[in-house]
Amino acid sequence: MYLKRKADKYLEDWKADLNRKPLIVRGARQVGKTEAIRNFAKKHYSNIIEINFYEEPIYKAIIENGFKADSIINRITRVDPSKKFIPGETLIFFDEIQECPDIATSLKFFKQDGRFDVICSGSLLGIHYNKITSVSVGYKTDYEMFSMDFEEYLWAKGYDESVSGEMLEHMVNGVPFSDLDMKIFMDQFIDFCSIGGMPAVVSAYIGTGLFSEPYEILGQLLDDYEEDARKYAEGLDQARIISVMRSIPAQLAKENKKFQYSKLKKGGRAKDYFGCIEWLRDAGIVNICYCLNFPELPLKGNYDENKFKLYYCDTGLLTVSLDEESQQDIRLNRALGVYKGALYENFVADAFHKEGLDLYYYKKDDSTLEQDFFVRKQDELIPVEVKARKGQAKSMKSLITDNRYSDIKYGLKLSANNIGHSQDVFTFPYFCTYLMKEYLKSK
């Protein structure tokens, strides 16, 4: 069963562009790149040439005689004479190109040739771009794909696109949801936090209604990410990359969620793990949230690169990395203790990143003021509080009322509560998070 993705529209728009360039779809392992491209290709091309460099390494040799289109086509047909190239009707799909990154150099020549559409896909491409002789700048288009967000999850559960429009209307007009809607969408939100948005995981959950198979898939995926580190992290200490990844739940469980190298190894310092954090980010496994030097605009350059929080790119990865008792607590929406705040913050960080919002937080050195996230409009800085427990957002109110923070006029609070507004703080249920960018456009 194919699950509808937001990438579908992007691919349709790419096809409709008469001046389209070869496309590179990149993203972490198992986010659904190959399935989306195949689904699109079946609808639009009578002839599809799919080359998977991982499954069929013999095709790595197709660039031995150069990167021109005719040369590569000749070498492909030498390997498999049954492959036919029909001008105007053929999509060439190069999959798993991290195994043959130099194939990207050919995209310039395929664009100049013009007879065939070309799509490339692969994982860890941010890491392997430095291996590519020429990345065909000006002759290709890049698209980054993520695991499913909450809206895509709702689509998979049978809801249509009108649901998001209705939710956004509630947010913009400040109208609370009905008790029934709150129960339905909070239940869906808890399930989504439990399993995350990897398509194979979502399919397994929808197909069985059980958590056992989704968690098996997620556990294997974590193992695969560790294997990727051992295979691809050249010039870096693979063991340290893995230790960073494994430490994320414990780091987020601390009251102070700032990443601490000393938690990895006694006496551990930043220089010991140089490049490891960036490798995980470029692999699409983690999202980095940097600490602002001061809560004011602009945000770019106004942060300390040595102070940050790390979140998994998908909440399912965080859930499956916890002990079995905590996993059950999440599924049953019971008290999670130290992990409750970690889970909801990870969800928000993931949702913001998928919306294209940069991740920043603030913590005063004397610990008297701390803010989970910030988003911005053109001339406004907006603090965002993620409340795992009931209570007032004291730091946010200080930011709003203190004249020292002149860029801040109001704040946003995400919680299990309904839509509300009090003293320049706008409250929304967690499940509205994926609409935050659209909401900000409306204000």
Short mmCIF file of C-alpha atoms in Angstrom, two decimals:
data_model
loop_
_atom_site.label_atom_id
_atom_site.label_comp_id
_atom_site.label_asym_id
_atom_site.label_seq_id
_atom_site.Cartn_x
_atom_site.Cartn_y
_atom_site.Cartn_z
CA MET A 1 0.00 0.00 0.00
CA TYR A 2 1.44 3.34 -1.06
CA LEU A 3 1.01 6.15 1.47
CA LYS A 4 0.37 9.63 0.09
CA ARG A 5 3.31 11.99 0.63
CA LYS A 6 3.93 15.71 0.29
CA ALA A 7 6.78 14.79 -2.05
CA ASP A 8 4.11 13.65 -4.53
CA LYS A 9 3.10 17.24 -5.27
CA TYR A 10 6.72 18.32 -5.54
CA LEU A 11 7.36 15.62 -8.14
CA GLU A 12 4.22 16.58 -10.05
CA ASP A 13 5.32 20.23 -10.12
CA TRP A 14 8.80 19.18 -11.25
CA LYS A 15 7.30 17.20 -14.14
CA ALA A 16 5.10 20.15 -15.14
CA ASP A 17 8.14 22.44 -15.47
CA LEU A 18 9.06 22.42 -19.16
CA ASN A 19 12.60 23.48 -18.26
CA ARG A 20 13.03 20.85 -15.54
CA LYS A 21 16.51 19.77 -14.59
CA PRO A 22 17.65 16.36 -13.37
CA LEU A 23 16.44 15.92 -9.79
CA ILE A 24 18.27 14.62 -6.72
CA VAL A 25 15.98 13.44 -3.91
CA ARG A 26 17.95 13.00 -0.72
CA GLY A 27 17.09 12.11 2.84
CA ALA A 28 17.78 9.68 5.64
CA ARG A 29 17.38 5.96 5.23
CA GLN A 30 13.80 4.62 5.02
CA VAL A 31 11.97 7.97 4.74
CA GLY A 32 10.20 6.78 1.59
CA LYS A 33 12.29 8.24 -1.25
CA THR A 34 12.29 5.21 -3.53
CA GLU A 35 8.58 4.46 -3.06
CA ALA A 36 7.58 8.05 -3.85
CA ILE A 37 9.68 8.14 -7.02
CA ARG A 38 8.41 4.77 -8.25
CA ASN A 39 4.79 5.79 -7.59
CA PHE A 40 5.33 9.00 -9.55
CA ALA A 41 7.18 7.26 -12.39
CA LYS A 42 4.42 4.71 -12.98
CA LYS A 43 1.93 7.52 -13.56
CA HIS A 44 3.99 9.56 -16.02
CA TYR A 45 6.39 7.36 -17.99
CA SER A 46 5.83 4.43 -20.30
CA ASN A 47 9.48 3.43 -19.93
CA ILE A 48 11.41 3.41 -16.63
CA ILE A 49 15.10 2.54 -16.32
CA GLU A 50 15.91 1.92 -12.66
CA ILE A 51 19.53 1.46 -11.60
CA ASN A 52 20.19 0.58 -7.95
CA PHE A 53 23.91 0.98 -7.20
CA TYR A 54 23.63 -0.90 -3.89
CA GLU A 55 21.78 -3.95 -5.17
CA GLU A 56 23.61 -4.04 -8.53
CA PRO A 57 27.15 -2.72 -7.97
CA ILE A 58 28.14 -3.74 -11.50
CA TYR A 59 26.50 -0.51 -12.70
CA LYS A 60 29.12 1.59 -10.92
CA ALA A 61 31.27 0.95 -14.00
CA ILE A 62 28.94 2.90 -16.30
CA ILE A 63 30.97 6.09 -15.72
CA GLU A 64 34.33 4.52 -16.58
CA ASN A 65 34.31 6.00 -20.08
CA GLY A 66 33.09 9.43 -19.00
CA PHE A 67 29.94 11.24 -17.95
CA LYS A 68 28.24 12.06 -21.26
CA ALA A 69 24.71 10.72 -21.71
CA ASP A 70 25.49 8.56 -24.75
CA SER A 71 28.46 6.96 -23.00
CA ILE A 72 26.45 6.08 -19.89
CA ILE A 73 23.50 4.76 -21.90
CA ASN A 74 25.89 2.62 -23.95
CA ARG A 75 27.42 1.13 -20.80
CA ILE A 76 23.98 0.44 -19.25
CA THR A 77 22.83 -1.45 -22.35
CA ARG A 78 26.14 -3.33 -22.35
CA VAL A 79 25.27 -4.65 -18.87
CA ASP A 80 21.60 -5.28 -19.73
CA PRO A 81 20.67 -5.22 -23.44
CA SER A 82 16.96 -5.46 -22.59
CA LYS A 83 16.95 -1.88 -21.27
CA LYS A 84 15.56 0.44 -23.95
CA PHE A 85 15.91 4.22 -23.99
CA ILE A 86 12.96 5.91 -25.71
CA PRO A 87 13.38 9.69 -26.08
CA GLY A 88 10.58 11.68 -24.46
CA GLU A 89 9.07 8.63 -22.76
CA THR A 90 11.86 7.45 -20.47
CA LEU A 91 12.71 8.20 -16.85
CA ILE A 92 16.18 7.15 -15.74
CA PHE A 93 16.12 6.53 -12.00
CA PHE A 94 19.51 6.20 -10.30
CA ASP A 95 18.85 4.88 -6.77
CA GLU A 96 21.23 4.56 -3.79
CA ILE A 97 23.67 6.98 -5.41
CA GLN A 98 25.65 7.27 -2.19
CA GLU A 99 27.26 4.05 -3.48
CA CYS A 100 28.28 5.82 -6.70
CA PRO A 101 28.28 9.56 -5.92
CA ASP A 102 30.19 10.52 -9.09
CA ILE A 103 27.10 9.67 -11.13
CA ALA A 104 25.83 13.13 -10.16
CA THR A 105 28.48 14.61 -12.44
CA SER A 106 26.58 13.15 -15.39
CA LEU A 107 23.48 15.24 -14.67
CA LYS A 108 24.93 18.25 -16.52
CA PHE A 109 25.29 16.15 -19.64
CA PHE A 110 21.83 14.58 -19.36
CA LYS A 111 20.36 18.08 -19.05
CA GLN A 112 22.27 19.23 -22.13
CA ASP A 113 21.22 16.09 -24.01
CA GLY A 114 17.54 16.66 -23.18
CA ARG A 115 16.09 13.35 -24.38
CA PHE A 116 15.48 11.73 -20.99
CA ASP A 117 14.27 12.77 -17.54
CA VAL A 118 16.60 11.79 -14.71
CA ILE A 119 15.92 11.39 -10.98
CA CYS A 120 18.58 10.35 -8.47
CA SER A 121 17.94 9.20 -4.92
CA GLY A 122 20.08 8.22 -2.00
CA SER A 123 20.90 8.51 1.68
CA LEU A 124 23.78 10.35 3.33
CA LEU A 125 24.20 12.57 0.28
CA GLY A 126 25.22 15.60 2.31
CA ILE A 127 28.17 13.56 3.50
CA HIS A 128 29.15 12.27 0.07
CA TYR A 129 28.87 15.44 -1.97
CA ASN A 130 32.55 16.13 -1.23
CA LYS A 131 33.34 12.97 -3.19
CA ILE A 132 31.61 14.10 -6.35
CA THR A 133 33.96 15.38 -9.03
CA SER A 134 31.41 17.98 -10.08
CA VAL A 135 27.91 18.27 -8.70
CA SER A 136 26.56 19.82 -11.91
CA VAL A 137 25.79 23.17 -10.32
CA GLY A 138 23.10 24.90 -12.37
CA TYR A 139 22.10 21.66 -14.08
CA LYS A 140 20.26 19.88 -11.28
CA THR A 141 17.55 20.42 -8.66
CA ASP A 142 17.79 19.18 -5.06
CA TYR A 143 14.89 18.10 -2.88
CA GLU A 144 15.20 16.89 0.71
CA MET A 145 12.67 14.36 1.92
CA PHE A 146 11.86 13.55 5.55
CA SER A 147 9.84 10.92 7.35
CA MET A 148 6.09 11.56 7.45
CA ASP A 149 4.86 14.54 9.44
CA PHE A 150 1.63 14.48 11.43
CA GLU A 151 -0.45 15.67 8.48
CA GLU A 152 0.84 12.84 6.28
CA TYR A 153 0.13 10.43 9.13
CA LEU A 154 -3.47 11.65 9.24
CA TRP A 155 -3.73 11.07 5.49
CA ALA A 156 -2.50 7.51 6.04
CA LYS A 157 -5.24 7.04 8.65
CA GLY A 158 -7.89 8.07 6.13
CA TYR A 159 -8.35 11.80 6.84
CA ASP A 160 -8.44 14.11 3.81
CA GLU A 161 -6.67 17.43 3.30
CA SER A 162 -9.66 19.43 4.55
CA VAL A 163 -8.77 18.48 8.15
CA SER A 164 -5.68 20.68 8.10
CA GLY A 165 -7.66 23.61 6.74
CA GLU A 166 -10.22 23.23 9.51
CA MET A 167 -7.50 22.99 12.18
CA LEU A 168 -5.79 26.11 10.85
CA GLU A 169 -9.09 27.97 10.88
CA HIS A 170 -9.53 27.10 14.56
CA MET A 171 -6.01 28.37 15.28
CA VAL A 172 -6.35 31.63 13.37
CA ASN A 173 -9.76 32.46 14.85
CA GLY A 174 -8.91 31.25 18.36
CA VAL A 175 -11.89 28.88 18.42
CA PRO A 176 -11.43 25.84 20.71
CA PHE A 177 -11.91 22.35 19.30
CA SER A 178 -14.89 20.30 20.40
CA ASP A 179 -14.31 17.69 23.11
CA LEU A 180 -14.70 14.99 20.47
CA ASP A 181 -12.08 16.52 18.16
CA MET A 182 -9.67 16.96 21.07
CA LYS A 183 -9.98 13.30 22.02
CA ILE A 184 -9.68 12.03 18.44
CA PHE A 185 -6.66 14.09 17.47
CA MET A 186 -4.86 13.75 20.79
CA ASP A 187 -5.23 9.97 20.48
CA GLN A 188 -3.81 10.15 16.95
CA PHE A 189 -0.99 12.37 18.22
CA ILE A 190 -0.03 9.89 20.96
CA ASP A 191 0.06 7.05 18.43
CA PHE A 192 2.19 9.16 16.10
CA CYS A 193 4.62 9.97 18.91
CA SER A 194 4.80 6.27 19.68
CA ILE A 195 5.72 5.07 16.20
CA GLY A 196 6.95 8.15 14.33
CA GLY A 197 6.61 8.73 10.61
CA MET A 198 8.80 6.20 8.81
CA PRO A 199 6.47 4.91 6.04
CA ALA A 200 7.20 1.21 6.61
CA VAL A 201 6.51 1.67 10.31
CA VAL A 202 3.24 3.53 9.69
CA SER A 203 2.14 0.88 7.17
CA ALA A 204 2.87 -1.90 9.64
CA TYR A 205 0.90 -0.16 12.37
CA ILE A 206 -2.10 0.57 10.16
CA GLY A 207 -2.05 -2.98 8.82
CA THR A 208 -1.95 -4.71 12.18
CA GLY A 209 -3.08 -2.18 14.78
CA LEU A 210 -0.24 -3.52 16.94
CA PHE A 211 3.02 -1.95 18.05
CA SER A 212 5.22 -5.04 17.96
CA GLU A 213 6.05 -5.03 14.24
CA PRO A 214 6.56 -1.23 14.02
CA TYR A 215 9.00 -1.40 16.94
CA GLU A 216 10.89 -4.26 15.29
CA ILE A 217 11.27 -2.15 12.16
CA LEU A 218 12.41 0.88 14.18
CA GLY A 219 14.91 -1.22 16.16
CA GLN A 220 16.38 -2.53 12.91
CA LEU A 221 16.53 1.01 11.54
CA LEU A 222 18.56 2.20 14.53
CA ASP A 223 20.94 -0.72 13.91
CA ASP A 224 21.14 0.27 10.24
CA TYR A 225 22.04 3.85 11.17
CA GLU A 226 24.85 2.57 13.35
CA GLU A 227 26.04 0.37 10.50
CA ASP A 228 25.99 3.41 8.21
CA ALA A 229 28.30 5.17 10.64
CA ARG A 230 30.72 2.24 10.51
CA LYS A 231 30.56 2.17 6.71
CA TYR A 232 30.48 5.82 5.66
CA ALA A 233 32.03 7.92 8.44
CA GLU A 234 35.48 8.12 6.92
CA GLY A 235 38.08 10.07 8.84
CA LEU A 236 35.94 10.14 11.97
CA ASP A 237 35.72 7.93 15.04
CA GLN A 238 32.74 5.73 14.22
CA ALA A 239 32.45 4.52 17.83
CA ARG A 240 32.08 8.10 19.04
CA ILE A 241 29.36 8.84 16.47
CA ILE A 242 27.44 5.82 17.72
CA SER A 243 27.92 6.81 21.35
CA VAL A 244 26.53 10.28 20.60
CA MET A 245 23.46 8.77 18.95
CA ARG A 246 22.86 6.33 21.79
CA SER A 247 23.15 9.08 24.39
CA ILE A 248 20.30 11.22 23.04
CA PRO A 249 17.53 9.81 25.30
CA ALA A 250 19.63 10.30 28.43
CA GLN A 251 20.68 13.79 27.31
CA LEU A 252 17.05 14.81 26.79
CA ALA A 253 15.96 13.25 30.08
CA LYS A 254 18.10 15.73 32.04
CA GLU A 255 16.40 18.81 33.44
CA ASN A 256 19.00 20.80 31.54
CA LYS A 257 18.72 19.25 28.09
CA LYS A 258 21.86 20.93 26.78
CA PHE A 259 24.11 18.31 25.19
CA GLN A 260 27.00 17.45 27.50
CA TYR A 261 30.07 15.61 26.22
CA SER A 262 30.91 14.59 29.77
CA LYS A 263 27.85 12.31 29.69
CA LEU A 264 29.48 10.35 26.87
CA LYS A 265 32.81 9.85 28.55
CA LYS A 266 34.30 11.13 31.78
CA GLY A 267 36.27 14.22 30.90
CA GLY A 268 34.85 14.22 27.36
CA ARG A 269 35.31 17.48 25.47
CA ALA A 270 34.03 19.00 22.24
CA LYS A 271 37.33 18.49 20.43
CA ASP A 272 37.12 14.75 21.16
CA TYR A 273 33.88 14.57 19.18
CA PHE A 274 34.76 17.05 16.44
CA GLY A 275 32.65 16.30 13.38
CA CYS A 276 30.54 13.58 14.99
CA ILE A 277 27.51 15.80 15.65
CA GLU A 278 27.70 17.30 12.16
CA TRP A 279 27.96 13.83 10.61
CA LEU A 280 24.73 12.74 12.31
CA ARG A 281 22.99 15.94 11.20
CA ASP A 282 24.17 15.59 7.59
CA ALA A 283 23.05 11.96 7.61
CA GLY A 284 19.55 13.16 8.54
CA ILE A 285 19.55 11.24 11.82
CA VAL A 286 19.47 14.17 14.28
CA ASN A 287 18.29 17.77 14.43
CA ILE A 288 20.42 20.35 16.23
CA CYS A 289 18.81 23.14 18.28
CA TYR A 290 21.31 25.92 19.08
CA CYS A 291 21.29 28.20 22.11
CA LEU A 292 20.83 31.89 21.32
CA ASN A 293 23.35 34.33 22.78
CA PHE A 294 20.44 36.67 23.47
CA PRO A 295 16.74 36.42 22.53
CA GLU A 296 16.69 39.03 19.78
CA LEU A 297 16.77 39.30 15.99
CA PRO A 298 18.54 38.41 13.80
CA LEU A 299 18.89 34.72 14.60
CA LYS A 300 21.58 33.79 12.10
CA GLY A 301 24.93 34.25 13.81
CA ASN A 302 23.23 35.01 17.13
CA TYR A 303 23.88 31.62 18.72
CA ASP A 304 26.60 29.68 20.48
CA GLU A 305 27.64 26.72 18.34
CA ASN A 306 29.04 25.01 21.45
CA LYS A 307 25.68 25.03 23.26
CA PHE A 308 22.97 22.92 21.69
CA LYS A 309 20.33 20.23 22.17
CA LEU A 310 20.12 17.12 20.02
CA TYR A 311 16.85 15.53 18.91
CA TYR A 312 16.17 12.47 16.79
CA CYS A 313 14.82 13.21 13.31
CA ASP A 314 11.79 11.06 14.08
CA THR A 315 9.96 10.51 17.37
CA GLY A 316 9.69 6.78 16.71
CA LEU A 317 13.48 6.51 16.94
CA LEU A 318 13.40 8.16 20.36
CA THR A 319 10.57 5.92 21.56
CA VAL A 320 12.23 2.68 20.48
CA SER A 321 15.50 3.72 22.11
CA LEU A 322 13.79 3.83 25.52
CA ASP A 323 13.22 0.89 27.85
CA GLU A 324 10.12 -1.26 27.29
CA GLU A 325 8.30 0.15 30.33
CA SER A 326 8.67 3.70 29.03
CA GLN A 327 7.51 2.63 25.57
CA GLN A 328 4.35 1.21 27.12
CA ASP A 329 3.80 4.40 29.13
CA ILE A 330 3.93 6.39 25.90
CA ARG A 331 1.44 4.14 24.14
CA LEU A 332 -1.00 4.35 27.04
CA ASN A 333 -0.43 8.10 27.52
CA ARG A 334 0.58 7.54 31.12
CA ALA A 335 2.94 9.64 33.20
CA LEU A 336 6.38 9.43 31.60
CA GLY A 337 8.46 11.07 34.28
CA VAL A 338 11.68 12.50 32.86
CA TYR A 339 10.89 11.30 29.33
CA LYS A 340 7.60 13.14 28.88
CA GLY A 341 9.19 16.52 28.22
CA ALA A 342 11.84 14.86 26.06
CA LEU A 343 9.27 13.15 23.85
CA TYR A 344 7.12 16.23 23.26
CA GLU A 345 10.12 18.48 22.67
CA ASN A 346 11.48 15.96 20.16
CA PHE A 347 8.10 15.97 18.39
CA VAL A 348 8.08 19.78 18.17
CA ALA A 349 11.70 19.96 16.98
CA ASP A 350 10.96 17.38 14.30
CA ALA A 351 7.77 19.16 13.18
CA PHE A 352 9.49 22.57 13.03
CA HIS A 353 12.39 21.15 11.03
CA LYS A 354 10.04 19.56 8.50
CA GLU A 355 8.26 22.91 8.14
CA GLY A 356 11.57 24.58 7.33
CA LEU A 357 11.81 26.42 10.67
CA ASP A 358 15.27 26.73 12.19
CA LEU A 359 15.74 25.41 15.72
CA TYR A 360 16.86 27.74 18.51
CA TYR A 361 16.41 27.87 22.29
CA TYR A 362 17.63 30.12 25.08
CA LYS A 363 18.94 29.48 28.57
CA LYS A 364 20.36 32.22 30.74
CA ASP A 365 23.67 31.35 32.38
CA ASP A 366 22.20 31.80 35.87
CA SER A 367 19.30 29.45 34.91
CA THR A 368 16.69 32.06 35.83
CA LEU A 369 15.23 32.08 32.34
CA GLU A 370 14.89 29.25 29.85
CA GLN A 371 12.85 28.97 26.65
CA ASP A 372 12.32 25.74 24.69
CA PHE A 373 12.16 27.12 21.13
CA PHE A 374 11.89 30.31 19.10
CA VAL A 375 10.32 31.01 15.73
CA ARG A 376 10.32 34.28 13.86
CA LYS A 377 8.32 36.44 11.53
CA GLN A 378 9.89 39.29 9.57
CA ASP A 379 10.19 41.69 12.51
CA GLU A 380 9.10 39.54 15.44
CA LEU A 381 10.75 36.91 17.60
CA ILE A 382 8.25 34.48 19.09
CA PRO A 383 9.07 32.19 22.03
CA VAL A 384 7.53 28.71 22.00
CA GLU A 385 6.91 26.74 25.19
CA VAL A 386 6.36 22.97 25.15
CA LYS A 387 4.44 22.14 28.32
CA ALA A 388 4.52 18.49 29.29
CA ARG A 389 2.91 19.32 32.62
CA LYS A 390 0.33 21.79 33.81
CA GLY A 391 1.61 25.13 34.99
CA GLN A 392 2.47 28.65 33.93
CA ALA A 393 5.10 29.51 31.34
CA LYS A 394 7.02 31.88 33.63
CA SER A 395 10.04 32.37 31.38
CA MET A 396 7.84 33.19 28.42
CA LYS A 397 5.93 35.82 30.38
CA SER A 398 9.22 37.42 31.42
CA LEU A 399 10.33 37.55 27.79
CA ILE A 400 7.04 39.18 26.74
CA THR A 401 6.85 41.81 29.51
CA ASP A 402 10.54 42.75 29.92
CA ASN A 403 11.53 45.76 27.80
CA ARG A 404 14.99 44.27 27.24
CA TYR A 405 13.42 41.80 24.82
CA SER A 406 11.95 44.33 22.42
CA ASP A 407 11.55 41.90 19.52
CA ILE A 408 9.13 39.75 21.54
CA LYS A 409 5.47 40.79 21.67
CA TYR A 410 3.68 37.48 22.33
CA GLY A 411 4.34 33.78 22.82
CA LEU A 412 3.04 30.37 21.78
CA LYS A 413 2.42 27.44 24.12
CA LEU A 414 1.99 23.84 22.96
CA SER A 415 0.34 21.46 25.40
CA ALA A 416 -2.36 18.85 25.84
CA ASN A 417 -4.86 21.67 26.38
CA ASN A 418 -7.35 23.17 23.96
CA ILE A 419 -6.91 26.44 22.08
CA GLY A 420 -6.78 29.42 24.40
CA HIS A 421 -5.36 32.91 24.89
CA SER A 422 -4.23 34.66 28.07
CA GLN A 423 -1.88 37.60 28.64
CA ASP A 424 -0.34 37.53 25.13
CA VAL A 425 0.24 33.77 25.27
CA PHE A 426 -1.60 31.71 22.65
CA THR A 427 -2.11 28.03 23.57
CA PHE A 428 -2.53 25.23 21.03
CA PRO A 429 -2.78 21.44 21.33
CA TYR A 430 0.36 19.51 20.37
CA PHE A 431 -1.29 18.12 17.27
CA CYS A 432 -1.44 21.64 15.75
CA THR A 433 2.35 21.98 15.70
CA TYR A 434 2.75 21.01 12.04
CA LEU A 435 0.62 24.05 11.08
CA MET A 436 2.74 26.59 12.94
CA LYS A 437 4.39 28.10 9.86
CA GLU A 438 1.00 28.59 8.16
CA TYR A 439 -0.41 30.07 11.36
CA LEU A 440 2.42 32.60 11.59
CA LYS A 441 1.74 33.69 8.01
CA SER A 442 -1.83 34.55 8.99
CA LYS A 443 -0.93 36.77 11.96
#
